PDB file of C-alpha atoms in Angstrom:
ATOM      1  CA  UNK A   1       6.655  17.257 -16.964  1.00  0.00           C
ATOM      2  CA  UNK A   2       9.824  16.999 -18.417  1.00  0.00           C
ATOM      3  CA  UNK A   3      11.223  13.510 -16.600  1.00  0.00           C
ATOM      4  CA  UNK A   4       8.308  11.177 -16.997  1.00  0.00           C
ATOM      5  CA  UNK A   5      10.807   9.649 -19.188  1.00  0.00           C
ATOM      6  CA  UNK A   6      13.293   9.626 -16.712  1.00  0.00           C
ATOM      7  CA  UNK A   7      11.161   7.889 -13.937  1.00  0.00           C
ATOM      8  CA  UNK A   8      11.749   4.052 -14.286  1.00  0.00           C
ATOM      9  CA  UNK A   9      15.312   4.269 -13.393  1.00  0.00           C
ATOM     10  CA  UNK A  10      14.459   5.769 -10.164  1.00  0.00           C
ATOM     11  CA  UNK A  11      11.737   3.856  -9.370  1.00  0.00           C
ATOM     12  CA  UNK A  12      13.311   0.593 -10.067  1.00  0.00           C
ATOM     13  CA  UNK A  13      16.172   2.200  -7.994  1.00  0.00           C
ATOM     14  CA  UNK A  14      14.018   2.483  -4.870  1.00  0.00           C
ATOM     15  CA  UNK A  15      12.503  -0.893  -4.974  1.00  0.00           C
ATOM     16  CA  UNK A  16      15.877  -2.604  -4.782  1.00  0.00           C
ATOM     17  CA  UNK A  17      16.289  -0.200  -1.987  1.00  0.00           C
ATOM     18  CA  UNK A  18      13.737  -1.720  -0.097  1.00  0.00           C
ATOM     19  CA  UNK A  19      16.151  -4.981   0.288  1.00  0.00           C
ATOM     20  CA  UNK A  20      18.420  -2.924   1.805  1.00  0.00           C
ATOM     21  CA  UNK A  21      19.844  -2.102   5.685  1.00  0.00           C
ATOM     22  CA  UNK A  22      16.447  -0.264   7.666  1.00  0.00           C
ATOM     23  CA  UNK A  23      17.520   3.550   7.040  1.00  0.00           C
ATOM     24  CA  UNK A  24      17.476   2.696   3.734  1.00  0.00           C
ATOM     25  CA  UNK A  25      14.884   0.984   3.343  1.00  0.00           C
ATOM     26  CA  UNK A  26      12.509   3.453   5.109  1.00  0.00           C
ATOM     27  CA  UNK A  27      14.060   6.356   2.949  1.00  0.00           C
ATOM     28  CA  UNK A  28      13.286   4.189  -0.170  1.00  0.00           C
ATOM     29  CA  UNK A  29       9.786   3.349   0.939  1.00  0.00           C
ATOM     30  CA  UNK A  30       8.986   7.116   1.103  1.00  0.00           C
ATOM     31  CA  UNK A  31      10.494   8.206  -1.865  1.00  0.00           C
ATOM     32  CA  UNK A  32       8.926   5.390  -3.950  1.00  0.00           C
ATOM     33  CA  UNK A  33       5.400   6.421  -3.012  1.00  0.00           C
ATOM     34  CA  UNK A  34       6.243  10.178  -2.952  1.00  0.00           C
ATOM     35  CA  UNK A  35       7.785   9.363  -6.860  1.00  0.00           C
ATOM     36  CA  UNK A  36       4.905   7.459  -8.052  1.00  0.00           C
ATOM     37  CA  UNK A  37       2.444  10.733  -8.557  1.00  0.00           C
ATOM     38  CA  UNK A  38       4.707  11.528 -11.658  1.00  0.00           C
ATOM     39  CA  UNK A  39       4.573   8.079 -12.770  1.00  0.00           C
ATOM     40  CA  UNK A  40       2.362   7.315 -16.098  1.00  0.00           C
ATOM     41  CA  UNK A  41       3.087   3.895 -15.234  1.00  0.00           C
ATOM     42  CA  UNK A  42       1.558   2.642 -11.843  1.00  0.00           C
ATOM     43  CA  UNK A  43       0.136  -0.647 -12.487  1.00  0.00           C
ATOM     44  CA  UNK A  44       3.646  -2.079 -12.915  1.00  0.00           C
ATOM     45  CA  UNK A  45       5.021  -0.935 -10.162  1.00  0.00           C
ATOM     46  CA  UNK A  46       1.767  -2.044  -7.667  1.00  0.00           C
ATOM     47  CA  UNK A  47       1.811  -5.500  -9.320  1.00  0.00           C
ATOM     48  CA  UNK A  48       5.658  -5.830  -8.534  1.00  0.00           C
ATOM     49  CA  UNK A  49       5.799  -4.464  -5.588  1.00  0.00           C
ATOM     50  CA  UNK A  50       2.849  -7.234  -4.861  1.00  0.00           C
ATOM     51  CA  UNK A  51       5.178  -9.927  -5.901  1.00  0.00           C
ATOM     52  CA  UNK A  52       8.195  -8.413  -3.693  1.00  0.00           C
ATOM     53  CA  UNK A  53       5.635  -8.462  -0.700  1.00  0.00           C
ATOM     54  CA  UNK A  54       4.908 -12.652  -1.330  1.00  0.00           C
ATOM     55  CA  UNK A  55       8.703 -13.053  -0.933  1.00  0.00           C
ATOM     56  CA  UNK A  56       9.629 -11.219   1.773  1.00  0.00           C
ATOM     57  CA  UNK A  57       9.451 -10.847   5.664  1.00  0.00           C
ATOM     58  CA  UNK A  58      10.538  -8.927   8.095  1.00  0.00           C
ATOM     59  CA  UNK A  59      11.529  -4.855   8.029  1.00  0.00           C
ATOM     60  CA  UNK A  60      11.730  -5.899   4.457  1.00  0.00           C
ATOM     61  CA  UNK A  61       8.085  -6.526   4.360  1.00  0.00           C
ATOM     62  CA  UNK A  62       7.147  -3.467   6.532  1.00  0.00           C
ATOM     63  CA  UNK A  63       9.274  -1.550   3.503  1.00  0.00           C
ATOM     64  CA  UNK A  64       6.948  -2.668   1.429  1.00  0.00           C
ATOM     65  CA  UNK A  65       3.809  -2.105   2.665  1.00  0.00           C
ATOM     66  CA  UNK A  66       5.246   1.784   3.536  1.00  0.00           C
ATOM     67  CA  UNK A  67       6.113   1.625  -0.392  1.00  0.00           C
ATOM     68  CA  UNK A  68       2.896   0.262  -1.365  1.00  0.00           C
ATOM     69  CA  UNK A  69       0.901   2.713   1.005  1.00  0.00           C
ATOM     70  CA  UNK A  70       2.539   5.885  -0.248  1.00  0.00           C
ATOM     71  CA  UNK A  71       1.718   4.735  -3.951  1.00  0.00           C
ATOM     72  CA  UNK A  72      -1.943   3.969  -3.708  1.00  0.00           C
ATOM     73  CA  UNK A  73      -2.072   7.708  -1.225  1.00  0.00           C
ATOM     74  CA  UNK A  74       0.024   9.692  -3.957  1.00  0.00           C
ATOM     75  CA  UNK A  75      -1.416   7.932  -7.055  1.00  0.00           C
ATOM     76  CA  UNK A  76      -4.215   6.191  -6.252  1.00  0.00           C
ATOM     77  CA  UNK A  77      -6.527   7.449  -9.264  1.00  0.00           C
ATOM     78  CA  UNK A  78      -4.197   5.567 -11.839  1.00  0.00           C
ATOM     79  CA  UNK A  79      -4.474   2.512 -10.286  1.00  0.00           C
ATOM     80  CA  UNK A  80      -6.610   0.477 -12.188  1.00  0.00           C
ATOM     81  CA  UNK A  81      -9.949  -1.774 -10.255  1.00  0.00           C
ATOM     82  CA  UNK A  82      -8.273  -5.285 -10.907  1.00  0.00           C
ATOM     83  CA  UNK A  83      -4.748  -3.947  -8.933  1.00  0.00           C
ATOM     84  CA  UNK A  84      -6.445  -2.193  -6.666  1.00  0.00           C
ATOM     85  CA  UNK A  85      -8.389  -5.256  -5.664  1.00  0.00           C
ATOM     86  CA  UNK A  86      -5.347  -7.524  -5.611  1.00  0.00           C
ATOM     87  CA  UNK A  87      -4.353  -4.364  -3.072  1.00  0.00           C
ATOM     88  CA  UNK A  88      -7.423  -5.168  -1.281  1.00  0.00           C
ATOM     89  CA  UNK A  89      -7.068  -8.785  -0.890  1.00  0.00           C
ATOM     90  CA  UNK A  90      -3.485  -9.075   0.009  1.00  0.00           C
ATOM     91  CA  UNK A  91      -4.133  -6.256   2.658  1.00  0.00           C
ATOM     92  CA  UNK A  92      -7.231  -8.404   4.313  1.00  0.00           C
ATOM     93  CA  UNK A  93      -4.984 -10.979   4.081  1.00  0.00           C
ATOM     94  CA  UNK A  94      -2.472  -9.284   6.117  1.00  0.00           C
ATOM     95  CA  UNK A  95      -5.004  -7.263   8.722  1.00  0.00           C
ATOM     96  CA  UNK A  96      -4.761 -11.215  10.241  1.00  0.00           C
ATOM     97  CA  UNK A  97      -0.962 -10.882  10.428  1.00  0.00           C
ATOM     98  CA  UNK A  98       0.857 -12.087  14.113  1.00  0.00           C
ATOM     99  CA  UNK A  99       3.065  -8.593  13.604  1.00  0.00           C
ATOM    100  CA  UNK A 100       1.614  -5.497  14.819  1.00  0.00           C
ATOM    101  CA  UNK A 101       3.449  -3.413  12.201  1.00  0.00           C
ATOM    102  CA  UNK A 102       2.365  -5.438   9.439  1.00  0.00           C
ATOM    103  CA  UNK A 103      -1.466  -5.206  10.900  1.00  0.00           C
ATOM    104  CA  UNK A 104      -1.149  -1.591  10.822  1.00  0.00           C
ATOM    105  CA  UNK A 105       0.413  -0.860   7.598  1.00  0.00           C
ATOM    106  CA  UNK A 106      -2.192  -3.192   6.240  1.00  0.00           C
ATOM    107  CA  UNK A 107      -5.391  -1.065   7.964  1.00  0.00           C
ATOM    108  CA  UNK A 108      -3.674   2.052   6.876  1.00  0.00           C
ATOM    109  CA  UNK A 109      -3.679   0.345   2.758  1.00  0.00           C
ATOM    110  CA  UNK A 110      -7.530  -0.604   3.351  1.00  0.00           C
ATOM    111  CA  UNK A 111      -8.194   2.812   4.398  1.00  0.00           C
ATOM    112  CA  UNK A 112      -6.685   4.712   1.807  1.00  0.00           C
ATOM    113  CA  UNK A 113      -8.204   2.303  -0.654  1.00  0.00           C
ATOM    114  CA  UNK A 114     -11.541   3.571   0.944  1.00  0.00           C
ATOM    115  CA  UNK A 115     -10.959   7.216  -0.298  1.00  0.00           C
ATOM    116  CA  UNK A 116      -9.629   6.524  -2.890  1.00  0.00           C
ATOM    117  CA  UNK A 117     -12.330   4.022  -4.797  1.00  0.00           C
ATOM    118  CA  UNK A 118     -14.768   3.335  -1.928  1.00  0.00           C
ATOM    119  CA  UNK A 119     -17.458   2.049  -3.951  1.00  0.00           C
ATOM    120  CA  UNK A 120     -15.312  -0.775  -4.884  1.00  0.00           C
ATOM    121  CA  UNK A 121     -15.105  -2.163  -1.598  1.00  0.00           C
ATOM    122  CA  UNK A 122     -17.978  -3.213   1.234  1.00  0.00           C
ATOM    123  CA  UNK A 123     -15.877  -3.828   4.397  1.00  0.00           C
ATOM    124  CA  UNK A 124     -13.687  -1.383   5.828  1.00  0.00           C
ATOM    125  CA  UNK A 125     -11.356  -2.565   8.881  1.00  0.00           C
ATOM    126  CA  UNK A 126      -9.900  -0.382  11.837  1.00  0.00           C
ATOM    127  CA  UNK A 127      -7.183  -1.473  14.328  1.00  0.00           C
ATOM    128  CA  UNK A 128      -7.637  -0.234  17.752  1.00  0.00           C
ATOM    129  CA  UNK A 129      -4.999  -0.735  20.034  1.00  0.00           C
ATOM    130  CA  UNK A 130      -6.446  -1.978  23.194  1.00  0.00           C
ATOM    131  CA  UNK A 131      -9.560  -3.912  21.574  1.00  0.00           C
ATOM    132  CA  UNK A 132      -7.941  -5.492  18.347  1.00  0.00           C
ATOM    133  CA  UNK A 133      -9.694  -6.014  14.918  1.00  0.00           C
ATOM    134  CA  UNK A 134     -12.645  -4.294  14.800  1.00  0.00           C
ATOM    135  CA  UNK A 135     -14.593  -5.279  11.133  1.00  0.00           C
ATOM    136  CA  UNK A 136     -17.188  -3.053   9.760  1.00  0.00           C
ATOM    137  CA  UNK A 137     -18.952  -4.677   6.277  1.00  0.00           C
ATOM    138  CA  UNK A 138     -21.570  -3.090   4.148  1.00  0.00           C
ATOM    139  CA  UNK A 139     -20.601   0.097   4.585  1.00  0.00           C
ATOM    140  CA  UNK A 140     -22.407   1.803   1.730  1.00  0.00           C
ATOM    141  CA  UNK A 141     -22.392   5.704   2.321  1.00  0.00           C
ATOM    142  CA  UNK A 142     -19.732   8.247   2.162  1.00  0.00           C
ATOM    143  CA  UNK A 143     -16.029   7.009   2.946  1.00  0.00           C
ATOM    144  CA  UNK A 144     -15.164   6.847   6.694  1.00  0.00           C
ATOM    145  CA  UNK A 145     -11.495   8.240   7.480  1.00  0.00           C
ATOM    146  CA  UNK A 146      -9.621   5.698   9.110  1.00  0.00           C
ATOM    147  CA  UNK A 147      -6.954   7.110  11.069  1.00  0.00           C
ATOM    148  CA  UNK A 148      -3.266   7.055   8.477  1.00  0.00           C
TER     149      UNK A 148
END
């Protein structure tokens, strides 16, 4: 496509966006991931959007992960193993997380890292409201849809 070129303005665009007031943040989160399928260039942005994550907290942090989710959904396949394993570990990290939202957007990450590369991984976690953190390991058949 034509504006491949033109994509790292944008992008870089949306991830200052994510320090911004809520609405904005939210819009840029969505755009960000819904951008990154044209991207040629994903590793970058997963490994920076990693370092943003370290240093933030909040609805900044929720951004984030929303940003981070909609990239590994929308282009997944380009990731390469070692980022999608820092993915991994930073999400399992975060499944532990005192904020609800944070727990959830981290399950949601884990599970789409399941379709997308599920050999990768052996443990697969699900949040269930009422029950908490349920952990499922050696899962070794076909990928198990955990609810997005």
């Amino acid at each position: 496509m034509a504006l491949k070129p033109f994509l790292l303005q944008p992008q870089t665009t949306f991830v200052k966006f994510l320090q911004d007031n809520p609405s904005v943040r939210s819009s840029a989160a969505l755009a960000l991931g819904k951008l990154s399928v044209l991207s040629t260039r994903v590793d970058p942005l997963v490994r920076g959007l990693l370092s943003n994550l370290h240093a933030s907290e909040g609805g900044v942090r929720e951004a984030i992960l929303v940003a981070l989710k909609g990239v590994i959904k929308h282009a997944g396949k380009s990731v390469s193993s070692p980022v999608k394993t820092r993915v991994f570990d930073l999400s399992n990290e975060l499944i532990y997380n005192d904020d609800e939202q944070i727990r959830s957007s981290s399950a949601r990450i884990l599970g789409i890292i399941s379709e997308v590369q599920f050999s990768t991984f052996t443990c697969i976690y699900s949040i269930c409201s009422t029950s908490g953190i349920y952990h499922l390991c050696n899962i070794t058949t076909a990928p198990v849809k955990i609810w997005l």
